[in-house]
Amino acid sequence: MRRSLLLTLLNLGLASAGGVEAPAPAPLSATAVLRDPAGQVLGTATFRQMGVGVQVSVEARGLTPGGHGMHVHEFGRCTPGVDPATNTVVPFGGAGGHFDPAMSKNHDDPQAPNKYGHAGDAPMLMVGADGVGRETFMTEKFSLKGLNGVLNRSLVIHALPDDYKSDPSGKTGARERCGVIMRDNYAARDYPLPGPQDYPEGVAYDARKGVLYTGSARNGTIYAINAASGAVSKFSEGGAYGRQAALGLKVDPQGRLWVAGGAQGTVSILSPDGMTLKVLETPQSPQPYINDLVMAPDGNVYVTDSLRPVIYRVTPDLKLSAWLNLSGTPIKYGPGINLNGIVATPDGRFLLAMQLNTGDIWRIDLRTRAITRVIGGLVNGDGLLLDGRTLYVARNKDQVVSKVSLSADYGRGTLVAEEPVRGLRFPATLARVGTDLVVTQAQLDKLQGGTPETPFRLTRFPKF
């Protein structure tokens, strides 16, 4: 796979600004149970979303009197790990460094904008003579959802005061307390994957087998996951002809798995037991990017290309051709990732497609090929899932799943809710399992740099 191309696409396609203002959600809250390195519970921190800010209340016991640096760290792991500064294993090193979504790479004051300092930089915890520290503060540096979301990250309390300037952690010393920030009263389930470089982009569900399929954007490996037990097996090894990457996935009525091949410009069709049956190649060009596909009620498969302004069609006899040239239509291709997620309406009349770099969803008439803009402003919109007249949108960099209510003719949409689940890491695509949704936590923003959270995972959660 052309990884440098993918990095360029991510940098361009994720830089969109503006968007739809979502309606006020139900209050979000979370709790971190604070433990010492021996695992003893010695405090609690609570988080409550209040508009654009978060109210944080912390109580910790058994600390020395005076100031203690306090920060949100990147990973939701309160385990020992390597401190890069000393190359030694330290308590709570598994929490990683400070949460820094703006990539400031700078420790700063808790009031500093995130482009200048870590989003995880918080006020100090002041501890009294009795060894108990209590602190309540409001912050807009981090949130419980969105770009600065801290769900499933860690709150760490250090041994020393924070000077608010020295990298990487303000000379705050050892990590003495740690708690994972877990959303309150929310049922969800993870499906961990075994590989250290999985980057799961696509997901599809075969209800007859009770199996979820997910594919790696890094190497094209496809896994089969038992949706009931969570057991994972390798369905098809990556690197097969035409499949250096596996993006959008769909299961057809014959139980075959269709795979969008990304920068290779291919569509692969796999048998129910994982053998490659056929690889369809789109026309050669310098920049193909086959992103997603959908089985329509008319028996055809429709395929999006994120760089070339064309929608392809595969007929039931497995012949691929350009079905709709988008040049001169309302869908204007620009820099970055253009059309990606695609679904078909159950009446067989329309396709709905997401354009990531503009935030627009488009309705395409399968009879007349007329194109209508359904809704705009869904920046970083990636994969789609249509459930009746409800459209779910995985918004990768925004780290939420958005819910859009569609009109009877699918020609208009209203954003009604945004769901961060228990903390999403670049969600890419969605599948439905009964009354639940399953989303991939693709972490494609870490594909060319940074440290991904492992194990990679899919997350199953109730429809909302």
Tab-separated table of C-alpha atoms in Angstrom, residues 4-447:
chain	number	residue	atom	x	y	z
A	4	SER	CA	2.838	8.099	2.010
A	5	LEU	CA	-0.250	8.692	-0.139
A	6	LEU	CA	-2.532	7.678	2.719
A	7	LEU	CA	-0.731	10.036	5.093
A	8	THR	CA	-1.142	12.895	2.620
A	9	LEU	CA	-4.833	12.114	2.265
A	10	LEU	CA	-5.326	12.087	6.009
A	11	ASN	CA	-3.513	15.370	6.457
A	12	LEU	CA	-5.555	17.017	3.729
A	13	GLY	CA	-8.882	15.370	4.261
A	14	LEU	CA	-9.000	15.846	8.004
A	15	ALA	CA	-8.255	19.549	7.976
A	16	SER	CA	-11.824	20.654	7.248
A	17	ALA	CA	-13.238	23.418	9.416
A	18	GLY	CA	-16.739	24.348	10.482
A	19	GLY	CA	-19.654	21.943	10.778
A	20	VAL	CA	-23.166	21.322	11.948
A	21	GLU	CA	-23.927	22.381	15.489
A	22	ALA	CA	-25.277	19.279	17.186
A	23	PRO	CA	-28.260	19.538	19.510
A	24	ALA	CA	-27.590	19.501	23.235
A	25	PRO	CA	-26.818	15.883	24.197
A	26	ALA	CA	-27.743	14.128	27.396
A	27	PRO	CA	-25.218	15.004	30.114
A	28	LEU	CA	-21.999	13.014	29.858
A	29	SER	CA	-20.162	11.956	32.980
A	30	ALA	CA	-17.228	9.729	33.822
A	31	THR	CA	-15.270	8.465	36.807
A	32	ALA	CA	-11.642	7.534	37.416
A	33	VAL	CA	-10.918	5.333	40.424
A	34	LEU	CA	-7.475	6.368	41.645
A	35	ARG	CA	-5.064	3.660	42.784
A	36	ASP	CA	-1.524	3.589	44.073
A	37	PRO	CA	1.146	1.420	42.404
A	38	ALA	CA	0.155	-1.507	44.643
A	39	GLY	CA	-3.427	-1.346	43.352
A	40	GLN	CA	-4.996	0.086	46.518
A	41	VAL	CA	-7.921	2.453	45.899
A	42	LEU	CA	-6.977	5.826	47.364
A	43	GLY	CA	-9.240	8.311	45.640
A	44	THR	CA	-11.744	9.166	42.949
A	45	ALA	CA	-12.051	11.726	40.196
A	46	THR	CA	-15.346	12.609	38.535
A	47	PHE	CA	-15.873	14.333	35.195
A	48	ARG	CA	-19.047	16.027	34.046
A	49	GLN	CA	-19.556	17.646	30.653
A	50	MET	CA	-21.036	21.117	31.059
A	51	GLY	CA	-21.408	22.779	27.677
A	52	VAL	CA	-17.999	23.101	26.055
A	53	GLY	CA	-16.253	22.640	29.395
A	54	VAL	CA	-15.756	19.784	31.828
A	55	GLN	CA	-16.127	20.007	35.586
A	56	VAL	CA	-13.552	17.829	37.329
A	57	SER	CA	-13.645	16.941	41.025
A	58	VAL	CA	-10.721	15.034	42.529
A	59	GLU	CA	-10.146	13.532	45.964
A	60	ALA	CA	-6.954	11.588	46.653
A	61	ARG	CA	-5.569	10.216	49.914
A	62	GLY	CA	-2.214	9.141	51.306
A	63	LEU	CA	-0.128	11.831	49.604
A	64	THR	CA	2.515	14.115	51.077
A	65	PRO	CA	1.330	17.630	51.974
A	66	GLY	CA	1.820	20.297	49.308
A	67	GLY	CA	1.312	20.556	45.559
A	68	HIS	CA	1.130	17.550	43.244
A	69	GLY	CA	1.163	17.765	39.465
A	70	MET	CA	-1.950	16.305	37.865
A	71	HIS	CA	-2.386	15.464	34.182
A	72	VAL	CA	-4.501	13.474	31.746
A	73	HIS	CA	-2.305	10.910	29.994
A	74	GLU	CA	-2.826	9.460	26.538
A	75	PHE	CA	-3.642	5.812	27.191
A	76	GLY	CA	-6.269	4.168	29.351
A	77	ARG	CA	-3.764	1.909	31.097
A	78	CYS	CA	-2.712	2.222	34.733
A	79	THR	CA	0.000	-0.388	34.358
A	80	PRO	CA	3.790	-0.328	34.651
A	81	GLY	CA	5.562	0.837	31.526
A	82	VAL	CA	8.743	2.314	30.135
A	83	ASP	CA	9.543	5.966	30.852
A	84	PRO	CA	11.170	7.185	27.595
A	85	ALA	CA	13.206	9.800	29.499
A	86	THR	CA	15.007	7.183	31.599
A	87	ASN	CA	14.363	4.013	29.588
A	88	THR	CA	13.265	2.298	32.794
A	89	VAL	CA	10.005	0.673	33.814
A	90	VAL	CA	8.059	2.944	36.153
A	91	PRO	CA	4.701	2.701	37.927
A	92	PHE	CA	1.855	3.719	35.611
A	93	GLY	CA	4.210	4.102	32.670
A	94	GLY	CA	1.597	2.280	30.586
A	95	ALA	CA	-0.493	5.462	30.645
A	96	GLY	CA	1.948	6.995	28.171
A	97	GLY	CA	2.740	10.673	27.942
A	98	HIS	CA	0.478	13.669	28.378
A	99	PHE	CA	-2.639	13.797	26.219
A	100	ASP	CA	-1.675	16.113	23.358
A	101	PRO	CA	-4.190	15.965	20.479
A	102	ALA	CA	-2.986	19.259	18.982
A	103	MET	CA	0.586	17.883	18.837
A	104	SER	CA	1.965	20.888	20.713
A	105	LYS	CA	4.765	18.723	22.158
A	106	ASN	CA	4.979	21.224	24.974
A	107	HIS	CA	4.107	21.193	28.668
A	108	ASP	CA	2.447	24.443	29.691
A	109	ASP	CA	0.008	26.208	31.966
A	110	PRO	CA	-3.486	24.680	32.398
A	111	GLN	CA	-4.945	27.808	30.789
A	112	ALA	CA	-2.755	27.650	27.671
A	113	PRO	CA	-4.535	26.930	24.370
A	114	ASN	CA	-3.948	23.359	23.247
A	115	LYS	CA	-1.865	24.438	20.266
A	116	TYR	CA	0.679	25.746	22.773
A	117	GLY	CA	0.449	23.123	25.510
A	118	HIS	CA	-0.779	19.610	26.231
A	119	ALA	CA	-4.555	19.253	26.473
A	120	GLY	CA	-3.925	17.049	29.483
A	121	ASP	CA	-2.228	19.788	31.524
A	122	ALA	CA	-4.453	20.278	34.588
A	123	PRO	CA	-4.279	22.353	37.785
A	124	MET	CA	-2.187	21.020	40.673
A	125	LEU	CA	-3.771	19.008	43.439
A	126	MET	CA	-3.113	20.693	46.798
A	127	VAL	CA	-2.772	18.183	49.657
A	128	GLY	CA	-3.297	19.092	53.308
A	129	ALA	CA	-1.505	17.963	56.424
A	130	ASP	CA	-3.845	14.975	56.652
A	131	GLY	CA	-2.561	13.636	53.305
A	132	VAL	CA	-5.837	14.328	51.537
A	133	GLY	CA	-6.087	16.465	48.428
A	134	ARG	CA	-9.351	17.859	47.081
A	135	GLU	CA	-9.735	19.932	43.949
A	136	THR	CA	-12.663	20.968	41.755
A	137	PHE	CA	-12.059	22.892	38.547
A	138	MET	CA	-13.540	23.670	35.144
A	139	THR	CA	-11.538	23.250	31.979
A	140	GLU	CA	-12.076	23.604	28.253
A	141	LYS	CA	-8.720	22.045	27.405
A	142	PHE	CA	-10.284	18.598	27.258
A	143	SER	CA	-13.756	17.165	26.856
A	144	LEU	CA	-15.635	13.908	27.218
A	145	LYS	CA	-16.201	13.735	23.463
A	146	GLY	CA	-14.777	15.007	20.222
A	147	LEU	CA	-11.259	15.976	19.213
A	148	ASN	CA	-10.162	16.550	22.809
A	149	GLY	CA	-12.069	13.621	24.304
A	150	VAL	CA	-10.529	11.964	27.384
A	151	LEU	CA	-12.799	8.949	27.815
A	152	ASN	CA	-10.689	5.822	28.241
A	153	ARG	CA	-7.591	7.864	28.984
A	154	SER	CA	-5.851	8.145	32.376
A	155	LEU	CA	-5.680	10.751	35.119
A	156	VAL	CA	-2.269	10.659	36.838
A	157	ILE	CA	-1.207	12.404	40.036
A	158	HIS	CA	2.530	12.951	40.488
A	159	ALA	CA	4.778	13.220	43.502
A	160	LEU	CA	5.955	16.843	43.122
A	161	PRO	CA	4.587	20.295	42.272
A	162	ASP	CA	4.212	21.331	38.636
A	163	ASP	CA	6.333	24.209	37.355
A	164	TYR	CA	4.019	24.474	34.296
A	165	LYS	CA	6.898	24.868	31.872
A	166	SER	CA	9.471	22.073	31.923
A	167	ASP	CA	9.036	19.326	29.350
A	168	PRO	CA	7.730	16.723	29.400
A	169	SER	CA	5.822	16.936	32.712
A	170	GLY	CA	6.744	20.063	34.650
A	171	LYS	CA	9.319	18.313	36.889
A	172	THR	CA	6.485	16.590	38.741
A	173	GLY	CA	8.427	13.407	39.451
A	174	ALA	CA	7.053	9.921	39.992
A	175	ARG	CA	3.523	8.858	39.125
A	176	GLU	CA	1.803	8.136	42.451
A	177	ARG	CA	-1.899	7.731	41.588
A	178	CYS	CA	-3.612	6.666	38.394
A	179	GLY	CA	-7.185	6.049	37.275
A	180	VAL	CA	-8.729	5.274	33.885
A	181	ILE	CA	-11.467	7.753	32.935
A	182	MET	CA	-14.477	5.512	32.325
A	183	ARG	CA	-17.866	6.730	31.157
A	184	ASP	CA	-20.598	6.262	33.741
A	185	ASN	CA	-23.489	3.837	33.223
A	186	TYR	CA	-22.801	2.986	29.587
A	187	ALA	CA	-22.892	-0.544	28.206
A	188	ALA	CA	-20.380	-1.322	25.486
A	189	ARG	CA	-18.164	-4.222	24.537
A	190	ASP	CA	-14.765	-4.356	22.867
A	191	TYR	CA	-13.537	-6.931	20.375
A	192	PRO	CA	-9.711	-6.869	20.709
A	193	LEU	CA	-7.589	-7.823	17.706
A	194	PRO	CA	-4.349	-9.834	17.956
A	195	GLY	CA	-1.992	-7.916	15.682
A	196	PRO	CA	0.264	-5.015	16.696
A	197	GLN	CA	-0.285	-3.277	13.321
A	198	ASP	CA	-3.920	-4.092	12.525
A	199	TYR	CA	-5.426	-0.609	12.009
A	200	PRO	CA	-8.970	-1.992	11.438
A	201	GLU	CA	-10.685	0.196	8.837
A	202	GLY	CA	-13.634	-1.770	7.441
A	203	VAL	CA	-16.252	-3.920	9.155
A	204	ALA	CA	-19.067	-6.129	7.872
A	205	TYR	CA	-21.451	-8.561	9.586
A	206	ASP	CA	-22.651	-11.914	8.303
A	207	ALA	CA	-25.822	-12.558	10.307
A	208	ARG	CA	-26.099	-16.158	9.086
A	209	LYS	CA	-22.744	-17.038	10.620
A	210	GLY	CA	-22.864	-14.568	13.493
A	211	VAL	CA	-19.451	-13.342	12.319
A	212	LEU	CA	-17.957	-9.879	12.004
A	213	TYR	CA	-15.219	-9.279	9.444
A	214	THR	CA	-12.678	-6.494	9.772
A	215	GLY	CA	-9.747	-5.602	7.552
A	216	SER	CA	-6.382	-3.948	8.105
A	217	ALA	CA	-5.567	-0.662	6.395
A	218	ARG	CA	-1.895	-1.444	7.012
A	219	ASN	CA	-1.484	-4.853	5.385
A	220	GLY	CA	-4.822	-6.166	4.116
A	221	THR	CA	-5.215	-8.947	6.684
A	222	ILE	CA	-8.859	-9.799	7.336
A	223	TYR	CA	-10.093	-11.211	10.637
A	224	ALA	CA	-13.291	-13.090	11.449
A	225	ILE	CA	-14.757	-12.338	14.884
A	226	ASN	CA	-17.458	-14.405	16.544
A	227	ALA	CA	-19.907	-11.665	17.527
A	228	ALA	CA	-21.169	-13.665	20.522
A	229	SER	CA	-17.928	-14.953	22.034
A	230	GLY	CA	-15.447	-12.441	20.655
A	231	ALA	CA	-13.153	-15.222	19.429
A	232	VAL	CA	-10.905	-13.964	16.621
A	233	SER	CA	-9.419	-15.955	13.771
A	234	LYS	CA	-7.475	-14.944	10.686
A	235	PHE	CA	-9.882	-15.173	7.753
A	236	SER	CA	-7.453	-14.174	5.002
A	237	GLU	CA	-3.785	-13.264	5.163
A	238	GLY	CA	-2.836	-9.776	4.014
A	239	GLY	CA	-0.662	-9.195	0.993
A	240	ALA	CA	-2.751	-11.303	-1.366
A	241	TYR	CA	-2.951	-10.210	-4.972
A	242	GLY	CA	-4.858	-6.921	-5.148
A	243	ARG	CA	-5.113	-6.604	-1.377
A	244	GLN	CA	-2.254	-4.757	0.229
A	245	ALA	CA	-4.927	-2.923	2.237
A	246	ALA	CA	-8.497	-3.770	3.195
A	247	LEU	CA	-10.807	-0.761	3.542
A	248	GLY	CA	-14.596	-0.964	3.065
A	249	LEU	CA	-16.056	-4.481	3.475
A	250	LYS	CA	-19.447	-5.960	2.582
A	251	VAL	CA	-20.941	-9.470	2.673
A	252	ASP	CA	-23.183	-10.422	-0.251
A	253	PRO	CA	-26.185	-12.807	-0.230
A	254	GLN	CA	-23.898	-15.680	-1.272
A	255	GLY	CA	-21.730	-15.141	1.801
A	256	ARG	CA	-18.851	-13.755	-0.246
A	257	LEU	CA	-16.811	-10.909	1.220
A	258	TRP	CA	-16.134	-7.873	-0.969
A	259	VAL	CA	-13.112	-5.726	-0.149
A	260	ALA	CA	-12.207	-2.197	-1.265
A	261	GLY	CA	-8.478	-2.126	-1.974
A	262	GLY	CA	-7.601	1.526	-1.409
A	263	ALA	CA	-4.565	2.833	-3.295
A	264	GLN	CA	-4.286	-0.360	-5.357
A	265	GLY	CA	-7.526	0.573	-7.097
A	266	THR	CA	-8.990	-2.915	-6.721
A	267	VAL	CA	-12.116	-4.684	-5.542
A	268	SER	CA	-11.465	-8.190	-4.223
A	269	ILE	CA	-14.102	-10.890	-3.823
A	270	LEU	CA	-13.424	-13.637	-1.282
A	271	SER	CA	-15.227	-16.940	-0.877
A	272	PRO	CA	-17.069	-17.765	2.383
A	273	ASP	CA	-13.944	-19.636	3.502
A	274	GLY	CA	-11.524	-16.819	2.706
A	275	MET	CA	-10.159	-17.775	-0.705
A	276	THR	CA	-9.695	-15.008	-3.283
A	277	LEU	CA	-12.224	-15.668	-6.045
A	278	LYS	CA	-11.651	-12.609	-8.178
A	279	VAL	CA	-9.831	-9.281	-8.189
A	280	LEU	CA	-11.437	-6.507	-10.213
A	281	GLU	CA	-9.138	-3.705	-11.307
A	282	THR	CA	-10.281	-0.161	-11.932
A	283	PRO	CA	-8.637	1.761	-14.806
A	284	GLN	CA	-4.989	2.585	-14.240
A	285	SER	CA	-4.255	6.120	-13.101
A	286	PRO	CA	-1.655	7.840	-10.892
A	287	GLN	CA	-3.977	8.075	-7.895
A	288	PRO	CA	-6.725	5.505	-7.468
A	289	TYR	CA	-8.280	5.152	-4.024
A	290	ILE	CA	-11.107	2.621	-3.809
A	291	ASN	CA	-12.645	3.346	-0.428
A	292	ASP	CA	-16.049	1.704	0.081
A	293	LEU	CA	-18.768	-0.293	-1.656
A	294	VAL	CA	-22.388	-1.299	-1.213
A	295	MET	CA	-24.691	-4.052	-2.463
A	296	ALA	CA	-27.779	-2.350	-3.844
A	297	PRO	CA	-31.244	-3.933	-4.174
A	298	ASP	CA	-30.851	-3.858	-7.964
A	299	GLY	CA	-28.199	-6.591	-7.671
A	300	ASN	CA	-25.285	-4.319	-8.509
A	301	VAL	CA	-22.381	-3.263	-6.314
A	302	TYR	CA	-21.512	0.442	-6.287
A	303	VAL	CA	-17.978	1.557	-5.432
A	304	THR	CA	-16.541	4.918	-4.342
A	305	ASP	CA	-13.151	6.290	-5.333
A	306	SER	CA	-11.874	8.999	-3.004
A	307	LEU	CA	-9.475	10.605	-5.483
A	308	ARG	CA	-11.028	10.067	-8.908
A	309	PRO	CA	-14.470	11.659	-9.465
A	310	VAL	CA	-16.282	8.515	-10.512
A	311	ILE	CA	-18.580	5.907	-8.996
A	312	TYR	CA	-17.953	2.407	-10.306
A	313	ARG	CA	-20.490	-0.370	-10.679
A	314	VAL	CA	-19.993	-4.129	-10.575
A	315	THR	CA	-22.797	-6.080	-12.243
A	316	PRO	CA	-23.918	-9.548	-11.073
A	317	ASP	CA	-21.642	-11.147	-13.701
A	318	LEU	CA	-18.696	-9.426	-11.962
A	319	LYS	CA	-18.002	-6.880	-14.668
A	320	LEU	CA	-16.673	-3.554	-13.381
A	321	SER	CA	-17.217	-0.286	-15.212
A	322	ALA	CA	-17.464	3.443	-14.545
A	323	TRP	CA	-21.142	4.047	-13.788
A	324	LEU	CA	-21.218	7.780	-13.010
A	325	ASN	CA	-18.655	10.421	-13.928
A	326	LEU	CA	-18.976	13.071	-11.234
A	327	SER	CA	-17.289	15.825	-13.229
A	328	GLY	CA	-19.800	18.567	-13.857
A	329	THR	CA	-22.129	17.379	-11.096
A	330	PRO	CA	-22.809	19.068	-7.724
A	331	ILE	CA	-20.191	16.769	-6.169
A	332	LYS	CA	-16.952	18.716	-6.601
A	333	TYR	CA	-13.747	16.806	-5.918
A	334	GLY	CA	-10.981	18.690	-4.128
A	335	PRO	CA	-7.780	17.977	-2.181
A	336	GLY	CA	-7.903	15.110	0.277
A	337	ILE	CA	-10.414	12.306	0.647
A	338	ASN	CA	-13.636	12.912	-1.266
A	339	LEU	CA	-16.409	10.299	-1.510
A	340	ASN	CA	-15.878	7.455	0.909
A	341	GLY	CA	-18.747	5.797	2.828
A	342	ILE	CA	-21.712	4.677	0.698
A	343	VAL	CA	-25.071	2.991	1.406
A	344	ALA	CA	-28.169	2.132	-0.632
A	345	THR	CA	-31.742	2.893	0.415
A	346	PRO	CA	-33.899	-0.200	0.950
A	347	ASP	CA	-36.412	0.872	-1.705
A	348	GLY	CA	-33.681	0.514	-4.303
A	349	ARG	CA	-34.055	4.088	-5.471
A	350	PHE	CA	-31.024	5.936	-4.101
A	351	LEU	CA	-27.421	5.803	-3.009
A	352	LEU	CA	-26.218	7.963	-0.116
A	353	ALA	CA	-22.524	8.879	-0.115
A	354	MET	CA	-20.307	10.747	2.348
A	355	GLN	CA	-17.754	13.316	1.162
A	356	LEU	CA	-15.160	13.596	3.907
A	357	ASN	CA	-13.326	16.741	2.857
A	358	THR	CA	-16.496	18.838	2.582
A	359	GLY	CA	-18.662	17.216	5.258
A	360	ASP	CA	-21.506	16.741	2.763
A	361	ILE	CA	-23.802	13.743	2.348
A	362	TRP	CA	-25.179	13.277	-1.162
A	363	ARG	CA	-28.220	11.425	-2.484
A	364	ILE	CA	-27.736	9.860	-5.918
A	365	ASP	CA	-30.787	8.646	-7.863
A	366	LEU	CA	-30.099	5.191	-9.314
A	367	ARG	CA	-32.630	5.757	-12.118
A	368	THR	CA	-31.890	9.297	-13.244
A	369	ARG	CA	-28.414	9.755	-11.681
A	370	ALA	CA	-29.591	13.117	-10.319
A	371	ILE	CA	-27.630	14.298	-7.272
A	372	THR	CA	-29.029	16.097	-4.214
A	373	ARG	CA	-27.173	17.442	-1.190
A	374	VAL	CA	-28.796	15.911	1.896
A	375	ILE	CA	-26.888	17.621	4.720
A	376	GLY	CA	-23.592	19.433	5.176
A	377	GLY	CA	-21.172	20.140	7.973
A	378	LEU	CA	-20.437	16.554	9.024
A	379	VAL	CA	-16.707	17.178	8.965
A	380	ASN	CA	-14.485	14.101	9.001
A	381	GLY	CA	-17.473	11.916	8.089
A	382	ASP	CA	-16.210	8.490	7.043
A	383	GLY	CA	-18.273	5.283	7.027
A	384	LEU	CA	-22.081	5.200	6.857
A	385	LEU	CA	-24.742	2.821	8.138
A	386	LEU	CA	-28.397	3.206	7.149
A	387	ASP	CA	-31.051	1.882	9.542
A	388	GLY	CA	-34.478	2.711	8.144
A	389	ARG	CA	-34.449	6.497	7.875
A	390	THR	CA	-31.698	6.880	10.437
A	391	LEU	CA	-28.201	7.333	9.091
A	392	TYR	CA	-25.218	6.746	11.368
A	393	VAL	CA	-21.929	8.433	10.429
A	394	ALA	CA	-18.507	7.461	11.811
A	395	ARG	CA	-16.639	10.779	12.074
A	396	ASN	CA	-13.056	9.681	12.377
A	397	LYS	CA	-10.984	12.593	13.693
A	398	ASP	CA	-13.975	13.953	15.630
A	399	GLN	CA	-14.107	10.626	17.507
A	400	VAL	CA	-17.900	10.387	17.549
A	401	VAL	CA	-20.691	8.560	15.762
A	402	SER	CA	-23.309	11.003	14.518
A	403	LYS	CA	-27.001	10.188	14.102
A	404	VAL	CA	-28.831	11.833	11.209
A	405	SER	CA	-32.614	11.677	10.776
A	406	LEU	CA	-33.590	11.508	7.082
A	407	SER	CA	-36.730	12.703	5.360
A	408	ALA	CA	-39.109	10.240	3.697
A	409	ASP	CA	-37.420	10.733	0.325
A	410	TYR	CA	-33.900	10.616	1.842
A	411	GLY	CA	-33.304	14.062	0.382
A	412	ARG	CA	-32.919	16.001	3.639
A	413	GLY	CA	-31.145	15.212	6.875
A	414	THR	CA	-31.054	16.588	10.421
A	415	LEU	CA	-28.269	15.913	12.892
A	416	VAL	CA	-29.956	14.716	16.077
A	417	ALA	CA	-27.199	13.235	18.261
A	418	GLU	CA	-23.484	12.579	18.613
A	419	GLU	CA	-22.160	9.598	20.545
A	420	PRO	CA	-18.589	9.214	21.861
A	421	VAL	CA	-19.346	5.690	23.187
A	422	ARG	CA	-16.672	4.944	25.836
A	423	GLY	CA	-13.953	6.835	23.997
A	424	LEU	CA	-13.356	6.354	20.269
A	425	ARG	CA	-10.002	6.422	18.507
A	426	PHE	CA	-10.552	7.523	14.897
A	427	PRO	CA	-13.734	5.538	14.159
A	428	ALA	CA	-13.908	4.627	10.474
A	429	THR	CA	-16.825	2.312	9.609
A	430	LEU	CA	-19.947	0.780	11.121
A	431	ALA	CA	-21.948	-2.441	11.047
A	432	ARG	CA	-25.207	-3.458	12.704
A	433	VAL	CA	-25.538	-6.549	14.887
A	434	GLY	CA	-29.146	-6.949	16.005
A	435	THR	CA	-30.031	-3.830	17.964
A	436	ASP	CA	-26.372	-2.883	18.418
A	437	LEU	CA	-23.827	-1.029	16.323
A	438	VAL	CA	-20.196	-2.030	15.890
A	439	VAL	CA	-17.553	0.578	15.038
A	440	THR	CA	-13.908	0.148	14.089
A	441	GLN	CA	-11.363	2.118	16.094
A	442	ALA	CA	-9.056	2.457	13.123
A	443	GLN	CA	-6.439	4.901	14.510
A	444	LEU	CA	-5.470	5.852	10.964
A	445	ASP	CA	-4.132	9.119	12.371
A	446	LYS	CA	-1.318	7.017	13.867
A	447	LEU	CA	-0.621	5.021	10.713
